[in-house]
Amino acid sequence: MNVTSPEPAVPAARGRISAAVVEYLRGTGPLPDEKAVSVAAPLGDDLQLALYVCYELHYRGFAGVDADREWDPDLLRVRAALEQAFLKTLRDGAIAHKHADEALDELLVEPVDGSGVSHFLRDEGELWQVREYAAQRSLYHLKEADPHAWVLPRLWGRAKAGMAAVEFDEFGGGRADRVHARLFADLMADLDLDTRYGHWLDATGAEALATVNLMSLFGLHRALRGALVGHFAAVEITSSPGSRRLAQAMRRAGAGSAAEHFYDEHVEADAVHEQVVRREVVAGLLEEEPHLDGDVAFGVDATTYLEDRLAERLLGAWRAGESSLRPPV
């Protein structure tokens, strides 16, 4: 399945800020002013879409947008204001631990009566809900591991070696057909979903956008390298048990063999990755830079916080018999 599709279309705006950013990229209007950014909801659709659009210029860009916009100084100033609002909200609301070990140890405890998205889809999810989940997560999984690669030049020793080893697996171990983003595109094809990169952006809510923006925020800033490692650790530690439930959900819903394979692959791979990330990446980083302990914990907590918000949106809609997407699939 093709995941190296042409640059995606510029998305439809969702408010004053995203409209101004989109118009600026098209050359038809000015950027938003500081006041507009300051009054926007940091986790709302308008700000999160504007931030996503700014970040996407560092990935594949958009059709019809000059590649030089990636380093446009005026746009970078607006992006910085959006980031500050996002980061402040996370620091104010997400921090639950002071130390990395405490945050990571808590992730290892699986609740007996789990009630998250993977539990719902495994136990009672219908095929249309499985399809919506894949559409919402496509913005994340079709760039899986890309933002984490930005941290490699900022690490050394055990942390760099461990991170590179896990990333090598994420990128298919040298085989294009095993790149995890490709495997997710195959999953989407099984579910009869459009597999083009960025296709589902207009249908994806702010909660899902925020989970993607978090990776880009941490990845693009050297000052947040500890938080990026924390985010990566949180993803790898929680992936294996969640993927096992999602593989079961795919089988029960009749999603198809490629859909099952994507999560089966993560059950095995991420069980190994969890150990490498904890013992080599996190431990190696903190051995060299112990002052980043709190930043690693923050990365774990911010990841959990935003994933919980996304789960609330999905489950709230599905339990009401409604679509979780902006327009239905």
CSV table of N, CA and C in Angstrom, one decimal, residues 11 29 50 96 125 166 220 263 317 324:
chain,number,residue,atom,x,y,z
A,11,PRO,N,-5.4,21.7,4.9
A,11,PRO,CA,-6.7,21.4,5.5
A,11,PRO,C,-7.6,22.6,5.6
A,29,GLY,N,-3.1,36.0,2.9
A,29,GLY,CA,-3.5,36.8,4.1
A,29,GLY,C,-2.3,36.8,5.1
A,50,ALA,N,-3.7,24.6,13.9
A,50,ALA,CA,-2.7,25.6,13.5
A,50,ALA,C,-1.3,25.1,13.8
A,96,ALA,N,2.3,14.6,37.0
A,96,ALA,CA,1.8,13.8,38.2
A,96,ALA,C,3.0,13.2,38.9
A,125,GLY,N,-16.5,-3.5,20.6
A,125,GLY,CA,-16.4,-2.6,19.5
A,125,GLY,C,-17.0,-3.2,18.2
A,166,VAL,N,16.0,0.6,18.6
A,166,VAL,CA,14.5,0.5,18.6
A,166,VAL,C,14.0,1.2,17.3
A,220,LEU,N,11.3,18.4,18.1
A,220,LEU,CA,11.9,19.6,17.4
A,220,LEU,C,12.8,20.5,18.4
A,263,TYR,N,-1.0,-5.2,14.8
A,263,TYR,CA,-1.0,-5.2,16.3
A,263,TYR,C,-0.3,-6.5,16.8
A,317,ALA,N,-18.2,9.3,22.5
A,317,ALA,CA,-19.0,9.3,21.3
A,317,ALA,C,-19.6,7.9,21.0
A,324,SER,N,-17.0,9.5,16.3
A,324,SER,CA,-16.0,10.2,17.0
A,324,SER,C,-15.3,11.2,16.1
